[in-house]
Coordinates of C-alpha atoms in Angstrom, one line a residue:
M1 CA 83.1 97.4 88.0
R2 CA 84.5 99.9 85.5
A3 CA 83.3 102.5 83.6
D4 CA 83.2 102.1 79.7
L5 CA 85.4 104.6 77.4
K6 CA 82.0 106.1 76.6
S7 CA 80.4 106.4 79.7
V8 CA 79.5 109.1 81.8
T9 CA 79.2 111.6 78.8
A10 CA 76.5 113.7 79.9
S11 CA 76.7 113.3 83.8
C12 CA 77.7 116.8 84.1
T13 CA 74.2 117.5 82.9
V14 CA 73.3 116.6 86.0
L15 CA 75.1 118.6 88.6
A16 CA 75.2 121.6 86.0
V17 CA 71.2 121.4 86.4
I18 CA 71.3 121.2 90.5
L19 CA 73.5 124.1 90.8
L20 CA 71.6 126.2 88.5
V21 CA 68.8 125.6 90.1
C22 CA 70.7 125.8 93.0
G23 CA 72.0 129.3 91.9
S24 CA 68.1 130.6 92.2
G25 CA 69.5 132.3 95.3
A26 CA 66.1 130.7 97.5
V27 CA 66.9 130.2 101.0
A28 CA 66.0 127.0 102.4
V29 CA 63.1 126.6 105.0
E30 CA 64.2 126.7 108.8
D31 CA 64.3 122.8 109.4
E32 CA 66.7 120.7 110.9
T33 CA 66.5 118.2 108.5
E34 CA 67.7 120.7 105.7
F35 CA 70.8 123.5 105.1
H36 CA 70.8 126.3 106.3
G37 CA 71.7 128.8 104.2
D38 CA 72.1 129.8 100.2
Y39 CA 71.9 127.1 97.6
S40 CA 73.8 129.3 95.3
K41 CA 76.8 128.7 97.2
L42 CA 76.9 125.1 96.2
S43 CA 79.7 123.0 94.9
G44 CA 79.4 120.2 92.7
I45 CA 82.6 117.7 93.4
I46 CA 83.0 114.9 91.0
I47 CA 84.6 111.3 91.6
P48 CA 85.1 109.7 88.6
G49 CA 84.7 105.4 88.2
F50 CA 87.6 102.9 86.9
A51 CA 89.6 104.1 83.5
S52 CA 87.7 107.2 83.7
T53 CA 91.1 109.5 84.6
Q54 CA 93.5 110.4 82.0
L55 CA 97.2 109.2 82.6
R56 CA 100.2 111.1 81.9
A57 CA 103.8 109.9 81.0
W58 CA 106.2 111.8 83.5
S59 CA 109.1 110.7 82.2
I60 CA 111.3 110.1 78.6
L61 CA 111.0 106.6 76.8
D62 CA 112.3 105.8 73.2
C63 CA 110.2 103.7 71.5
P64 CA 112.3 101.2 69.2
Y65 CA 110.8 100.5 65.8
S66 CA 108.2 103.9 66.2
P67 CA 108.3 106.7 64.9
L68 CA 106.1 107.7 68.3
D69 CA 107.6 107.8 72.0
F70 CA 106.7 109.4 75.1
N71 CA 108.1 112.3 76.7
P72 CA 106.3 114.0 79.7
L73 CA 102.9 114.8 79.6
D74 CA 102.4 113.1 77.0
L75 CA 99.0 111.2 77.1
V76 CA 98.9 107.4 77.9
W77 CA 95.4 106.5 79.1
L78 CA 94.1 106.8 76.2
D79 CA 96.4 107.5 73.4
S80 CA 95.0 104.9 70.6
T81 CA 97.4 106.0 68.3
K82 CA 100.2 105.2 70.6
L83 CA 98.3 101.9 71.4
L84 CA 98.5 100.9 67.9
S85 CA 102.1 101.4 66.9
A86 CA 103.6 101.3 70.0
V87 CA 102.1 98.4 72.3
N88 CA 105.6 97.5 74.1
C89 CA 106.3 101.2 75.1
W90 CA 102.6 101.7 76.1
F91 CA 102.1 98.6 78.0
K92 CA 105.8 99.6 80.0
C93 CA 103.7 103.1 80.7
M94 CA 101.0 101.9 82.3
V95 CA 101.8 98.5 84.1
L96 CA 102.6 98.5 87.9
D97 CA 104.6 96.0 90.2
P98 CA 101.8 93.9 91.6
Y99 CA 104.2 93.7 95.0
N100 CA 105.1 97.2 95.3
E101 CA 102.4 99.4 93.2
R102 CA 105.6 101.4 91.8
D103 CA 106.0 102.6 87.9
H104 CA 107.8 100.3 85.2
P105 CA 112.0 101.0 85.8
E106 CA 111.5 102.6 82.3
C107 CA 108.4 104.9 82.1
K108 CA 106.1 106.5 84.8
S109 CA 102.5 107.9 84.7
R110 CA 100.2 110.1 86.6
P111 CA 96.8 111.0 86.8
D112 CA 95.7 114.5 84.7
S113 CA 95.1 117.5 87.1
G114 CA 91.8 119.4 86.7
L115 CA 88.5 119.0 84.7
S116 CA 90.4 118.2 81.4
A117 CA 91.3 115.1 82.6
I118 CA 87.9 113.2 82.7
T119 CA 86.6 115.2 80.0
E120 CA 87.6 113.1 76.7
L121 CA 89.9 110.4 77.5
D122 CA 91.4 110.4 73.8
P123 CA 90.8 113.6 72.1
G124 CA 90.5 113.6 68.4
Y125 CA 87.9 114.4 65.6
I126 CA 87.5 110.2 65.4
T127 CA 88.5 109.0 69.2
G128 CA 87.1 112.2 70.7
P129 CA 83.2 111.2 71.2
L130 CA 84.1 107.2 71.4
S131 CA 86.2 108.4 74.7
T132 CA 83.8 110.9 75.9
V133 CA 83.6 110.9 79.6
W134 CA 82.4 114.3 81.1
K135 CA 82.5 116.6 78.0
E136 CA 78.7 116.8 77.8
W137 CA 78.1 117.5 81.1
L138 CA 80.4 120.5 81.3
K139 CA 78.7 122.1 77.9
W140 CA 75.6 122.1 80.1
C141 CA 77.6 124.2 82.9
V142 CA 78.8 126.8 80.3
E143 CA 75.6 127.0 79.0
F144 CA 73.9 127.5 82.0
G145 CA 76.3 130.0 83.2
I146 CA 77.3 127.7 85.9
E147 CA 80.8 129.1 87.5
A148 CA 84.2 127.8 86.8
N149 CA 84.9 126.8 90.6
A150 CA 81.8 125.6 91.4
I151 CA 83.0 122.7 89.8
V152 CA 85.7 120.2 90.8
A153 CA 86.9 117.2 89.6
V154 CA 88.8 115.6 92.1
P155 CA 90.6 112.5 89.2
Y156 CA 93.1 109.6 90.9
D157 CA 95.2 107.1 89.6
W158 CA 92.6 104.2 89.1
R159 CA 95.5 101.7 89.1
L160 CA 96.3 102.2 93.1
S161 CA 95.0 101.0 95.6
P162 CA 93.1 102.7 98.5
T163 CA 96.9 103.1 101.1
K164 CA 98.8 103.9 97.9
L165 CA 96.4 106.5 96.6
E166 CA 97.1 108.1 99.8
E167 CA 100.9 107.3 100.5
R168 CA 102.6 108.2 96.8
D169 CA 99.9 110.9 96.2
L170 CA 97.9 112.2 99.4
Y171 CA 94.9 111.7 97.3
F172 CA 92.6 111.7 100.1
H173 CA 94.1 114.3 102.3
K174 CA 94.0 116.7 99.0
L175 CA 90.0 115.3 98.9
K176 CA 90.0 116.9 102.1
L177 CA 91.6 120.1 101.3
T178 CA 89.3 120.3 98.0
F179 CA 86.1 120.0 100.2
E180 CA 87.3 122.7 102.6
T181 CA 88.2 125.0 99.9
A182 CA 85.1 124.6 98.2
L183 CA 83.4 125.6 101.7
K184 CA 85.4 128.6 101.9
L185 CA 85.5 129.8 98.0
R186 CA 81.6 129.3 97.5
G187 CA 80.3 129.4 100.8
G188 CA 78.4 126.3 101.6
P189 CA 78.4 122.6 101.7
S190 CA 79.1 120.2 98.1
I191 CA 77.7 117.9 96.2
V192 CA 79.0 114.5 95.5
F193 CA 78.4 112.6 92.3
A194 CA 80.4 109.4 92.1
H195 CA 80.4 107.1 89.8
S196 CA 81.0 102.9 90.1
M197 CA 84.5 102.8 91.7
G198 CA 84.5 106.3 92.7
N199 CA 81.8 105.1 95.4
N200 CA 84.7 103.4 96.5
V201 CA 87.2 105.8 96.7
F202 CA 85.1 108.0 98.1
R203 CA 83.5 105.5 101.0
Y204 CA 87.5 104.7 101.7
F205 CA 87.9 108.5 102.0
L206 CA 85.0 108.8 104.7
E207 CA 86.8 105.6 106.9
W208 CA 89.9 107.8 106.2
L209 CA 88.0 110.7 108.0
R210 CA 86.8 109.3 110.7
L211 CA 90.7 108.5 112.0
E212 CA 92.0 112.0 110.4
I213 CA 89.4 114.0 112.7
A214 CA 88.6 114.4 116.4
P215 CA 85.5 111.9 116.7
K216 CA 83.4 114.9 118.2
H217 CA 84.0 116.2 114.9
Y218 CA 83.8 113.8 112.5
L219 CA 80.5 114.1 112.2
E220 CA 80.3 118.2 112.1
W221 CA 82.6 118.2 109.4
L222 CA 80.2 116.0 107.3
D223 CA 77.4 118.2 107.9
Q224 CA 79.1 121.4 107.2
H225 CA 81.2 120.2 104.0
I226 CA 78.8 117.9 102.4
H227 CA 74.9 118.5 102.1
A228 CA 74.4 115.0 99.8
Y229 CA 75.8 112.4 98.3
F230 CA 74.8 110.4 94.8
A231 CA 75.8 107.1 94.7
V232 CA 75.7 105.6 90.8
G233 CA 76.1 102.3 90.2
A234 CA 78.0 101.7 92.9
P235 CA 79.1 98.3 93.4
L236 CA 78.5 98.2 97.0
L237 CA 79.4 94.0 97.2
G238 CA 81.9 93.9 94.7
S239 CA 81.7 93.2 90.7
V240 CA 82.0 89.7 89.0
E241 CA 83.3 91.4 86.2
A242 CA 86.9 92.1 88.4
I243 CA 87.5 88.3 89.0
K244 CA 87.1 87.2 85.2
S245 CA 89.6 90.3 84.8
T246 CA 91.9 88.7 87.2
L247 CA 92.0 85.1 85.7
S248 CA 90.9 86.1 82.0
G249 CA 91.3 89.9 81.2
V250 CA 88.7 92.5 80.3
T251 CA 89.8 94.4 77.4
F252 CA 88.0 97.6 77.2
G253 CA 87.2 97.4 74.0
L254 CA 90.8 98.1 72.9
P255 CA 92.5 96.4 70.5
V256 CA 94.9 94.5 73.0
S257 CA 94.7 90.8 73.8
E258 CA 93.1 89.4 76.7
G259 CA 96.2 88.3 77.7
T260 CA 97.9 91.7 77.8
A261 CA 94.7 92.8 79.2
R262 CA 95.2 89.9 82.1
L263 CA 99.2 91.1 82.7
L264 CA 97.4 94.5 83.5
S265 CA 94.3 94.0 85.4
N266 CA 97.0 91.8 87.2
S267 CA 99.5 94.5 88.2
F268 CA 96.9 96.7 89.0
A269 CA 95.9 96.6 92.9
S270 CA 92.6 98.6 92.7
S271 CA 90.9 95.3 90.8
L272 CA 90.8 93.6 94.1
W273 CA 88.8 96.8 95.4
M274 CA 86.2 95.5 93.6
M275 CA 86.3 92.0 93.8
P276 CA 82.9 90.3 95.5
F277 CA 82.5 89.6 98.7
S278 CA 79.4 88.1 101.0
K279 CA 77.3 90.6 102.9
N280 CA 77.6 88.3 106.2
C281 CA 81.9 88.3 106.2
K282 CA 83.2 91.5 107.7
G283 CA 87.3 92.3 108.3
D284 CA 88.8 94.2 111.4
N285 CA 91.2 96.6 110.9
T286 CA 94.8 95.7 111.9
F287 CA 95.7 98.8 113.5
W288 CA 93.9 102.4 113.8
T289 CA 96.2 105.6 113.3
H290 CA 96.4 108.8 111.5
F291 CA 98.2 108.1 108.0
S292 CA 99.7 111.3 109.3
G293 CA 102.0 109.6 112.2
G294 CA 101.0 109.1 115.6
A295 CA 101.3 105.4 118.1
A296 CA 99.3 103.1 116.5
E297 CA 96.8 101.2 118.5
K298 CA 97.5 98.3 117.4
S299 CA 94.9 94.9 117.3
K300 CA 94.9 91.0 116.1
H301 CA 93.7 91.4 112.3
V302 CA 90.0 88.7 112.2
Y303 CA 88.3 88.5 109.5
H304 CA 84.8 86.7 111.1
C305 CA 81.3 85.3 108.9
T306 CA 77.9 85.3 110.9
D307 CA 76.1 81.5 111.2
E308 CA 74.2 82.6 108.1
E309 CA 77.1 82.8 105.6
Y310 CA 77.5 78.8 106.7
R311 CA 73.8 77.8 106.6
S312 CA 72.8 79.9 103.4
K313 CA 74.2 79.1 99.9
Y314 CA 76.5 81.2 97.8
S315 CA 77.5 83.2 100.3
G316 CA 73.7 85.3 99.2
W317 CA 74.7 85.9 95.9
P318 CA 72.4 83.8 92.8
T319 CA 75.3 81.3 92.1
N320 CA 78.7 80.3 92.3
I321 CA 80.6 82.9 91.2
I322 CA 83.5 80.8 90.0
N323 CA 83.8 76.9 88.6
I324 CA 87.6 76.6 87.5
E325 CA 88.3 73.2 86.3
I326 CA 92.0 72.1 88.0
P327 CA 94.4 69.3 86.0
S328 CA 94.5 67.1 89.3
P329 CA 93.3 66.6 92.6
N330 CA 96.8 68.3 94.4
G331 CA 95.4 71.4 95.1
L332 CA 92.0 70.2 97.3
D333 CA 94.9 70.7 100.6
A334 CA 94.9 74.3 99.7
Y335 CA 91.1 74.3 99.6
P336 CA 89.5 73.5 102.6
S337 CA 85.8 74.0 101.9
V338 CA 85.1 71.7 99.4
T339 CA 82.4 70.1 99.2
E340 CA 81.7 66.0 100.9
A341 CA 80.3 65.5 97.4
V342 CA 83.5 66.3 95.2
K343 CA 85.4 64.4 97.4
A344 CA 83.3 61.4 96.9
N345 CA 83.3 61.8 93.4
M346 CA 87.4 62.1 93.5
T347 CA 88.1 58.7 94.9
N348 CA 86.4 56.9 91.8
M349 CA 87.8 59.4 89.1
E350 CA 90.8 58.1 86.9
C351 CA 94.1 59.2 88.0
G352 CA 94.6 63.1 85.9
L353 CA 91.1 64.0 84.9
P354 CA 90.4 67.5 85.6
T355 CA 88.4 68.5 89.0
L356 CA 85.6 71.3 88.9
L357 CA 86.1 73.5 92.2
S358 CA 83.8 76.1 92.6
F359 CA 83.9 79.0 94.6
T360 CA 81.5 81.4 96.5
A361 CA 81.7 85.6 97.1
R362 CA 83.1 84.7 100.8
E363 CA 85.8 82.4 98.8
L364 CA 87.0 84.8 96.8
A365 CA 87.5 87.2 99.1
D366 CA 89.2 85.5 101.6
G367 CA 91.8 84.3 99.1
T368 CA 90.5 80.8 98.9
L369 CA 90.3 80.6 95.2
F370 CA 94.2 82.0 94.7
K371 CA 95.0 79.3 97.4
A372 CA 93.9 76.8 95.1
I373 CA 94.5 77.0 92.4
K374 CA 98.6 78.5 92.9
E375 CA 100.3 75.4 91.2
Y376 CA 98.0 76.2 88.5
D377 CA 98.4 79.9 88.0
P378 CA 101.9 81.7 88.4
D379 CA 99.9 85.0 89.4
S380 CA 97.9 83.1 92.3
A381 CA 100.7 84.5 94.8
R382 CA 100.9 88.0 93.6
M383 CA 97.3 88.6 94.2
L384 CA 97.3 86.4 97.5
H385 CA 100.1 89.2 98.6
Q386 CA 97.9 92.0 97.2
L387 CA 94.6 90.8 98.8
K388 CA 96.3 90.4 102.3
K389 CA 98.8 93.6 102.3
L390 CA 96.8 96.1 100.5
Y391 CA 92.7 94.9 101.8
H392 CA 92.7 92.4 104.6
D393 CA 95.7 94.0 106.4
D394 CA 95.1 97.7 105.5
P395 CA 95.6 100.5 108.3
V396 CA 91.7 102.3 107.9
M397 CA 89.5 99.9 106.5
N398 CA 89.1 96.4 104.9
P399 CA 87.1 97.4 101.9
L400 CA 86.1 93.6 101.2
T401 CA 83.2 94.0 104.0
P402 CA 79.7 95.2 103.4
W403 CA 78.7 99.0 103.6
E404 CA 76.7 100.6 105.6
R405 CA 74.9 104.2 105.6
P406 CA 77.5 107.0 105.1
P407 CA 76.7 109.1 107.6
I408 CA 75.4 112.1 105.5
K409 CA 72.4 114.2 105.5
N410 CA 71.0 112.9 102.3
V411 CA 72.4 109.9 100.4
F412 CA 71.0 109.0 96.8
C413 CA 71.5 105.3 95.8
I414 CA 70.9 105.6 92.4
Y415 CA 71.7 101.9 89.4
G416 CA 70.0 100.3 86.6
A417 CA 68.2 97.5 86.7
H418 CA 66.2 94.7 84.8
L419 CA 68.5 94.3 82.1
K420 CA 71.0 90.4 81.6
T421 CA 73.8 90.9 84.1
E422 CA 76.5 87.9 84.5
V423 CA 76.6 86.7 87.7
G424 CA 78.8 83.6 87.6
Y425 CA 81.6 81.8 85.3
Y426 CA 83.0 78.5 84.1
F427 CA 87.0 78.3 83.5
A428 CA 88.9 75.1 82.4
P429 CA 92.6 74.9 81.6
S430 CA 93.6 76.2 77.5
G431 CA 97.1 74.3 77.4
K432 CA 98.6 77.4 76.3
P433 CA 101.0 79.6 78.6
Y434 CA 100.4 82.1 81.4
P435 CA 99.1 84.9 81.1
D436 CA 96.2 82.9 78.7
N437 CA 96.5 79.3 80.8
W438 CA 92.5 80.3 81.3
I439 CA 90.2 80.2 79.0
I440 CA 86.1 80.6 79.9
T441 CA 83.7 78.1 78.7
D442 CA 80.4 79.0 80.0
I443 CA 79.0 82.4 81.7
I444 CA 76.0 82.6 83.9
Y445 CA 73.4 85.3 83.4
E446 CA 70.9 86.3 86.2
T447 CA 67.5 87.4 84.0
E448 CA 64.0 87.9 85.5
G449 CA 63.5 84.8 87.6
S450 CA 65.8 82.5 86.8
L451 CA 69.6 82.0 85.9
V452 CA 71.3 80.8 82.4
S453 CA 74.3 79.8 80.6
R454 CA 75.5 81.3 77.6
S455 CA 74.1 78.3 76.1
G456 CA 70.4 79.2 77.2
T457 CA 70.2 76.4 79.6
V458 CA 68.5 77.1 82.8
V459 CA 70.8 76.8 86.0
D460 CA 70.0 76.1 89.3
G461 CA 70.7 78.9 92.2
N462 CA 69.4 81.7 94.1
A463 CA 67.5 83.5 91.2
G464 CA 66.0 86.7 91.9
P465 CA 63.2 88.5 90.4
I466 CA 65.0 92.0 89.5
T467 CA 68.5 91.7 87.9
G468 CA 71.2 94.0 87.5
D469 CA 72.9 96.8 84.8
E470 CA 74.3 93.8 82.7
T471 CA 78.0 94.9 84.7
V472 CA 77.2 95.0 88.3
P473 CA 74.6 91.9 89.7
Y474 CA 71.2 93.5 91.4
H475 CA 72.5 91.5 94.4
S476 CA 75.8 93.9 95.1
L477 CA 74.1 97.2 93.3
S478 CA 70.4 97.3 95.6
W479 CA 72.8 96.5 99.4
C480 CA 71.8 100.6 100.0
K481 CA 68.0 98.7 100.1
N482 CA 69.5 98.1 104.0
W483 CA 70.2 101.4 104.5
L484 CA 66.6 102.2 104.3
G485 CA 64.3 101.8 107.8
P486 CA 61.2 99.9 109.0
K487 CA 58.6 101.8 106.9
V488 CA 59.4 102.9 103.3
N489 CA 56.8 105.1 101.0
I490 CA 57.5 103.2 97.6
T491 CA 56.1 105.4 94.6
M492 CA 56.6 103.7 90.4
A493 CA 56.4 105.6 88.0
P494 CA 56.8 105.9 83.9
Q495 CA 60.5 107.3 83.0
P496 CA 59.0 109.6 80.1
E497 CA 56.7 112.3 80.6
H498 CA 53.6 111.3 81.9
D499 CA 50.1 112.9 83.3
G500 CA 50.5 111.1 86.7
S501 CA 48.0 108.4 85.6
D502 CA 49.9 105.3 85.7
V503 CA 51.7 106.6 88.9
Q504 CA 51.7 103.9 91.4
I505 CA 51.9 104.8 95.1
E506 CA 52.1 103.1 98.2
L507 CA 53.1 104.3 101.9
N508 CA 54.7 103.1 104.8
V509 CA 55.8 99.8 103.1
E510 CA 57.3 97.0 106.4
H511 CA 60.9 96.6 105.4
E512 CA 63.2 94.1 107.5
H513 CA 66.5 95.2 108.2
G514 CA 68.5 92.5 105.9
S515 CA 65.9 91.9 103.5
D516 CA 65.5 93.1 100.4
I517 CA 61.9 95.5 99.4
I518 CA 60.2 95.1 95.9
A519 CA 57.6 97.1 94.8
N520 CA 54.3 94.9 94.2
M521 CA 53.4 96.7 91.4
T522 CA 51.8 96.5 87.5
K523 CA 54.1 97.6 84.8
A524 CA 52.6 98.0 81.5
P525 CA 54.5 96.3 78.6
R526 CA 57.2 98.4 76.7
V527 CA 57.1 100.9 79.3
K528 CA 60.2 102.1 81.3
Y529 CA 60.0 102.9 84.6
I530 CA 62.1 104.5 88.1
T531 CA 60.9 102.9 91.4
F532 CA 61.4 105.2 93.9
Y533 CA 62.3 103.7 97.8
E534 CA 62.2 107.0 100.2
D535 CA 62.3 106.8 103.8
S536 CA 63.3 110.1 106.3
E537 CA 61.8 109.4 108.7
S538 CA 64.0 106.4 110.5
I539 CA 66.9 108.5 111.0
P540 CA 66.1 112.0 112.2
G541 CA 67.5 114.7 110.2
K542 CA 68.8 112.4 107.2
R543 CA 67.0 111.4 104.5
T544 CA 67.6 107.9 102.4
A545 CA 66.5 107.1 98.8
V546 CA 66.9 104.8 96.2
W547 CA 65.9 104.9 92.8
E548 CA 65.9 101.5 90.1
L549 CA 65.9 102.9 86.7
D550 CA 64.7 100.2 84.0
K551 CA 66.9 99.3 81.6
A552 CA 69.4 101.5 82.5
N553 CA 72.9 100.0 82.1
H554 CA 75.8 101.0 84.3
R555 CA 78.1 102.5 81.7
N556 CA 75.4 104.8 80.4
I557 CA 73.2 105.8 83.6
V558 CA 74.8 109.0 84.3
R559 CA 73.9 109.8 80.9
S560 CA 70.1 108.9 81.3
P561 CA 68.2 112.5 80.6
V562 CA 65.5 110.7 83.3
L563 CA 67.9 110.5 86.2
M564 CA 69.2 114.5 85.3
R565 CA 65.0 115.3 85.5
E566 CA 64.7 113.7 88.9
L567 CA 68.1 115.0 90.3
W568 CA 67.1 118.6 88.9
L569 CA 63.7 118.6 90.6
Q570 CA 64.7 116.8 93.7
M571 CA 67.1 119.4 94.7
W572 CA 64.6 122.3 93.1
H573 CA 62.6 120.8 95.7
D574 CA 64.7 121.3 98.2
I575 CA 65.5 124.7 98.2
Q576 CA 61.9 125.9 98.0
P577 CA 60.4 127.3 101.3
G578 CA 56.8 125.8 101.2
E579 CA 57.9 122.3 100.2
K580 CA 55.1 120.1 101.6
S581 CA 56.8 116.5 102.0
K582 CA 60.9 115.3 102.3
F583 CA 61.0 114.3 98.6
V584 CA 59.8 115.4 95.5
T585 CA 56.5 114.6 94.2
K586 CA 55.9 112.3 91.3
A587 CA 52.6 112.9 90.3
K588 CA 53.7 114.4 86.7
R589 CA 56.4 115.0 84.6
G590 CA 55.9 117.3 81.8
P591 CA 58.9 118.8 79.7
L592 CA 61.3 120.8 81.4
R593 CA 63.5 122.4 79.1
D594 CA 62.8 123.3 75.2
A595 CA 64.9 119.9 74.5
D596 CA 62.1 118.0 75.4
C597 CA 59.4 119.9 73.8
Y598 CA 58.9 118.2 70.1
W599 CA 56.4 117.7 67.4
D600 CA 54.1 115.5 67.2
Y601 CA 53.0 114.6 63.4
G602 CA 49.7 112.1 64.5
K603 CA 48.3 115.6 65.7
A604 CA 50.0 118.3 63.3
C605 CA 51.0 120.2 66.6
C606 CA 53.6 120.4 69.5
A607 CA 53.2 117.8 72.1
W608 CA 52.4 118.5 75.9
Q609 CA 50.6 121.8 74.1
E610 CA 49.9 122.8 78.3
Y611 CA 53.7 122.8 78.2
C612 CA 55.0 122.8 74.9
E613 CA 54.2 125.9 71.5
Y614 CA 55.1 126.2 67.9
R615 CA 57.6 129.2 68.2
Y616 CA 60.3 129.7 64.7
S617 CA 63.6 131.1 65.7
F618 CA 66.2 131.3 62.9
G619 CA 68.2 128.3 61.9
D620 CA 65.6 125.8 63.2
V621 CA 65.8 123.0 60.6
H622 CA 62.8 120.7 61.5
L623 CA 59.4 121.0 63.0
G624 CA 60.5 120.0 66.3
Q625 CA 63.2 122.4 66.9
S626 CA 60.7 125.0 66.6
C627 CA 58.7 123.9 69.5
R628 CA 59.9 124.9 72.8
L629 CA 58.4 126.2 76.2
R630 CA 55.4 128.3 77.0
N631 CA 56.9 129.1 80.2
T632 CA 60.4 130.0 81.8
S633 CA 61.6 126.2 83.5
A634 CA 61.3 127.9 87.1
N635 CA 57.7 128.9 86.8
I636 CA 56.7 125.2 85.3
L637 CA 59.6 124.0 88.4
L638 CA 56.9 125.2 90.9
Q639 CA 54.1 122.7 90.2
Y640 CA 56.6 119.9 92.0
I641 CA 56.9 121.6 95.4

């Protein structure tokens, strides 16, 4: 749902590595599935996640009882000093009107621009390392000689709904121009790297673009401007943390109360952008029109679900996402989907006793939850307004509908798995006034093969064999497996460097659309694996791959050296004229950089003698630093073709 303040640190490494490799000047094979041209002309487009862009003040605000005021261009998100010393002023500069998404009358903030907007959220000796986003990635770009104009950041105001992003900031028009400028400047298409909510933004852009460009030129534009799309940690069916933030608040680790965090979150229309929803329900567009104008072809708004939605439990999710106690049964009139069992229990209950109501993902996305609690929660009316106006009635698309595979040549869906992840909550009235009127009484987690509560009690539900990445449940992350075709090649390999002895491969595994596909392979204990699901045959001229990284945290996956290594190898494989397969081989993984070499104290020599050697340089302070590659990275990479 959100990018942690310390997330995404080394993600620039990924694209830097890709662009370095692409800078070799190699020419691709004349194959209809590959880009025809010089890969040194590629650009990298970065779309950051939620809360991963700096916001700066665009007004003058005098803060009483504080020596620190807000002046134009002062840092708002995130200035921890002003947050601690002038929290009320900081709040005014962050909060939005929930009905029209306008700024507070006394202060307004706008997103910063350029790469500096996504490097460190709160620069400083102490706060800088804690809030680093893309800074380390940019260091790699400089180290490997990447041209400054080859890396383009597209920061945005992550508080806004998609419609407001375009209406106020012309964000999607600017993003389109960014791709077109990169093509003219560098001479080739771009690699899109999006993390977390950045994937939601990119998806909406593709649908907006479909209306902006003549239909016969839409796919042509995509092929010309976008070579590959790397979707990392994408909440494809939403995240349960979004509804947690709506009812109780998520503090991001900042020194603010949960009530303050809830007020902010509910003023941000983007919070609903990541609301959990059912894979069986779709919403038709209210009308089709260009943002630039033109006649509107109106149609009746419909949010419809398949029969499977009502035959299955929990909207396909592991369990009911929200279980909430209301003080009295009066709210049931607004909750038409309440079960007969609950109604029967209420006939025998004493007057005034609380009633426990449960809500599935569908009942969150269609507003049923907010209707049921509107008598007990002042925010419900505002949330219903946002949900209907900004999402269900969005002129481009209803984002609370299942993703289809983007019509891009190369799509790589990457996420972490096998970590304990929140999938449901129990709420009860706290007895305190709004915004602290709800309290979380229990949390449901998905673990391997079961659902457990915070106290350790096993919970009934549809527990799967794989879990999520600590932030987004597996059910949502793995939806991109539906983009794979009926025949899938599966490879499972250890994440560390290996000689290939533990690599397991299954070819042409049958996969039915709409069902999950899981590698039926043996894992050694205490070894982290990466599982590749690859398909290059079902859609002519296009490749689709899903990568599952064991124990990779949502907020830290983009700094994973394993992810960076695999991206590097895949792109290096693509540019070589003699590749034998559509995807890079996983048979062996040795050191690729000097940093991958280390000293083996047991053998009293550098590990991986085939690749590394002891070569002391002035300034080395330990043996491992003196272990370096025997050959250049380019020579080593040739073995993976």
